[in-house]
Amino acid sequence: MQKRQAFDIALRQLQLKLLEMGERVQQAVRGAMDALKTLDPVKGQRVVDGDQDINLQENEIVDLCVRLIATQQPVAGDLRKIVAGMRIAGDLERMGDLAVDVAKTAVRLQGQPLIKPLIDIPRMAELCDQMVSDALHAYVQGNVALARKLAEQDDEIDHIYRKVVEDLFALSADEPDAVSQAMSLAFVGRYLERIGDHATNIGESVIYIVSGERSDLN
């Protein structure tokens, strides 16, 4: 009984570590978008510098998962929780990297007037933030329905991303001097679209934990 209790405590610790990492990633995405909207290099660099902490969190989670597998020899649902925990940490780490990419764009564009108001890109970021929140809630609750709903949100992000690219390329066709910035902003849209994809990956991990089913929500 004591061994099981210790194992359950460790699984709860894994869950808490993933939630802490997810919160840190959300802060990074929000900070990166704030830097982009203001073209503030200081804010952008803060996000870049903070990525090391997210990487350390992933390493701690992976180490915990490996230790649990080695010492507890879990099976069935317990093993799925641990394996999925490592996957979720990997997806969160990639989101952090993508937030850094957005922040670096903000640093690179400092001092330049924006070629168009940022409307759709911040909307994409808001949807990404909601997707990460929903993915983490689905994880904590073991909520398969909420996990599957992420696919619909991801479709909305994809739709906005296509509009962003179309608008930027139309603008750059009319204004050749805007090509460089248009490309940079199109890449920002791509980074956010990828964050949405990683959120759906977390949804897939939730479904795997609960049912053992391997789903494709992308």
XYZ file of C-alpha atoms in Angstrom:
218
model
C 0.000 0.000 0.000
C 2.794 2.417 0.883
C 4.498 1.751 -2.446
C 1.268 2.521 -4.315
C 0.759 5.704 -2.321
C 4.295 6.852 -3.115
C 3.705 6.104 -6.789
C 0.438 8.058 -6.810
C 2.208 11.000 -5.190
C 4.886 10.844 -7.898
C 2.227 10.805 -10.633
C 0.616 13.856 -9.057
C 4.034 15.511 -8.966
C 4.390 14.792 -12.692
C 1.025 16.389 -13.342
C 1.909 19.497 -11.338
C 5.249 19.863 -13.110
C 3.521 19.707 -16.490
C 0.995 22.331 -15.411
C 3.791 24.608 -14.205
C 5.608 24.146 -17.505
C 2.417 24.840 -19.432
C 1.866 28.061 -17.512
C 5.424 29.130 -18.260
C 4.904 28.419 -21.960
C 1.700 30.460 -22.000
C 3.569 33.354 -20.407
C 6.221 33.050 -23.114
C 3.665 33.136 -25.934
C 1.895 36.122 -24.392
C 5.198 37.902 -23.848
C 6.297 37.242 -27.407
C 3.062 38.659 -28.795
C 3.328 41.703 -26.552
C 6.848 42.241 -27.868
C 5.637 41.900 -31.462
C 2.711 44.282 -31.062
C 4.976 46.936 -29.547
C 8.146 45.928 -31.452
C 9.894 46.145 -28.088
C 13.298 44.407 -28.242
C 13.631 44.324 -24.450
C 10.385 42.390 -24.093
C 11.416 40.117 -26.932
C 14.805 39.377 -25.418
C 13.147 38.581 -22.091
C 11.219 35.776 -23.788
C 14.383 34.497 -25.478
C 16.293 34.465 -22.194
C 13.449 32.722 -20.369
C 13.433 29.749 -22.731
C 16.259 28.126 -20.791
C 13.929 27.701 -17.818
C 11.369 25.923 -19.998
C 14.072 23.591 -21.279
C 15.123 22.822 -17.703
C 11.525 22.036 -16.798
C 11.327 19.553 -19.658
C 14.531 17.878 -18.505
C 13.197 17.560 -14.953
C 9.965 16.006 -16.205
C 11.756 13.527 -18.458
C 14.094 12.569 -15.612
C 11.114 11.988 -13.315
C 9.353 9.853 -15.935
C 12.444 7.751 -16.600
C 12.964 7.255 -12.877
C 9.351 6.140 -12.411
C 9.588 3.651 -15.256
C 12.878 2.269 -13.946
C 11.849 1.960 -10.299
C 8.112 1.262 -10.444
C 7.848 -0.813 -13.632
C 4.358 0.557 -14.331
C 1.895 -1.179 -16.642
C -1.301 -0.317 -18.526
C -2.832 3.025 -17.546
C 0.021 4.031 -15.249
C 2.576 3.469 -17.979
C 0.482 5.470 -20.433
C 0.400 8.401 -18.001
C 4.179 8.436 -17.777
C 4.849 7.981 -21.489
C 2.280 10.654 -22.329
C 3.827 12.934 -19.716
C 7.117 12.864 -21.603
C 5.320 13.564 -24.877
C 3.421 16.488 -23.390
C 6.638 17.947 -21.995
C 8.167 17.679 -25.465
C 5.225 19.473 -27.053
C 5.368 22.236 -24.451
C 9.100 22.653 -25.008
C 8.536 23.085 -28.741
C 5.864 25.687 -28.032
C 8.433 27.552 -25.975
C 10.864 27.425 -28.889
C 8.186 28.794 -31.208
C 7.451 31.624 -28.776
C 11.161 32.441 -28.943
C 10.927 32.553 -32.737
C 8.097 35.092 -32.469
C 10.084 37.122 -29.939
C 13.167 37.128 -32.173
C 11.028 38.483 -34.992
C 9.945 41.333 -32.717
C 13.588 42.097 -31.954
C 14.486 41.987 -35.642
C 11.655 44.343 -36.647
C 12.339 46.960 -33.987
C 12.198 50.496 -35.324
C 10.238 49.525 -38.433
C 6.708 50.816 -39.031
C 4.345 47.873 -39.401
C 3.156 47.392 -42.967
C -0.359 46.621 -41.711
C -2.166 46.633 -38.357
C -1.740 43.404 -36.421
C -5.261 42.025 -36.122
C -5.306 38.412 -37.295
C -1.939 37.450 -35.798
C -2.915 38.524 -32.247
C -6.193 36.647 -32.751
C -4.194 33.536 -33.615
C -2.155 34.021 -30.447
C -5.324 34.316 -28.350
C -6.627 31.074 -29.836
C -3.294 29.380 -29.150
C -3.457 30.521 -25.543
C -6.976 29.127 -25.214
C -5.925 25.862 -26.839
C -3.047 25.395 -24.417
C -5.384 26.097 -21.486
C -7.968 23.653 -22.808
C -5.324 21.015 -23.514
C -3.992 21.240 -19.961
C -7.496 21.161 -18.485
C -8.275 18.096 -20.593
C -5.078 16.510 -19.282
C -5.878 17.156 -15.622
C -9.508 16.087 -15.968
C -8.928 13.181 -18.338
C -11.556 14.879 -20.508
C -11.592 13.212 -23.923
C -14.398 15.421 -25.276
C -12.410 18.567 -24.470
C -9.314 16.998 -26.003
C -11.157 16.266 -29.252
C -12.538 19.820 -29.332
C -8.972 21.039 -29.832
C -9.168 19.864 -33.446
C -11.918 22.415 -34.148
C -9.885 25.219 -32.585
C -6.864 24.142 -34.603
C -8.917 24.350 -37.799
C -9.839 27.940 -36.916
C -6.179 28.836 -36.406
C -5.306 27.217 -39.739
C -8.035 29.259 -41.453
C -6.751 32.533 -39.992
C -3.182 31.601 -40.893
C -4.125 31.118 -44.543
C -5.817 34.533 -44.514
C -2.718 36.120 -42.945
C -0.482 34.699 -45.660
C -2.840 35.737 -48.461
C -3.149 39.285 -47.108
C 0.588 39.707 -46.604
C 1.528 38.433 -50.036
C -1.114 40.625 -51.677
C 0.301 43.604 -49.808
C 3.882 42.800 -50.764
C 2.859 42.463 -54.419
C 1.609 46.045 -54.335
C 4.489 47.338 -52.210
C 7.813 45.629 -53.056
C 9.557 47.376 -50.155
C 7.247 45.508 -47.776
C 8.348 42.031 -48.888
C 10.893 41.447 -46.124
C 8.550 42.376 -43.291
C 5.666 40.521 -44.928
C 7.777 37.360 -44.956
C 8.695 37.843 -41.299
C 5.062 38.272 -40.282
C 4.022 35.280 -42.387
C 6.554 33.208 -40.469
C 5.060 34.474 -37.205
C 1.728 33.145 -38.404
C 3.412 29.836 -39.132
C 4.956 29.715 -35.653
C 1.557 30.274 -34.066
C -0.038 27.686 -36.339
C 2.567 25.200 -35.134
C 1.807 26.044 -31.498
C -1.788 25.084 -32.229
C -0.597 21.795 -33.704
C 1.373 21.015 -30.549
C -1.701 21.768 -28.450
C -3.640 19.186 -30.457
C -0.769 16.770 -29.844
C -1.413 17.195 -26.125
C -5.049 16.392 -26.811
C -3.931 13.205 -28.538
C -1.860 12.324 -25.471
C -4.915 12.829 -23.254
C -6.944 10.432 -25.380
C -4.068 7.942 -25.222
C -3.918 8.168 -21.424
C -7.645 7.621 -20.991
C -8.346 4.976 -23.624
C -5.054 3.761 -25.041
C -6.294 4.961 -28.442
C -3.864 6.672 -30.801
C -5.746 9.560 -32.392
C -4.797 12.134 -35.000
C -6.354 15.503 -34.179
C -4.253 17.476 -36.678
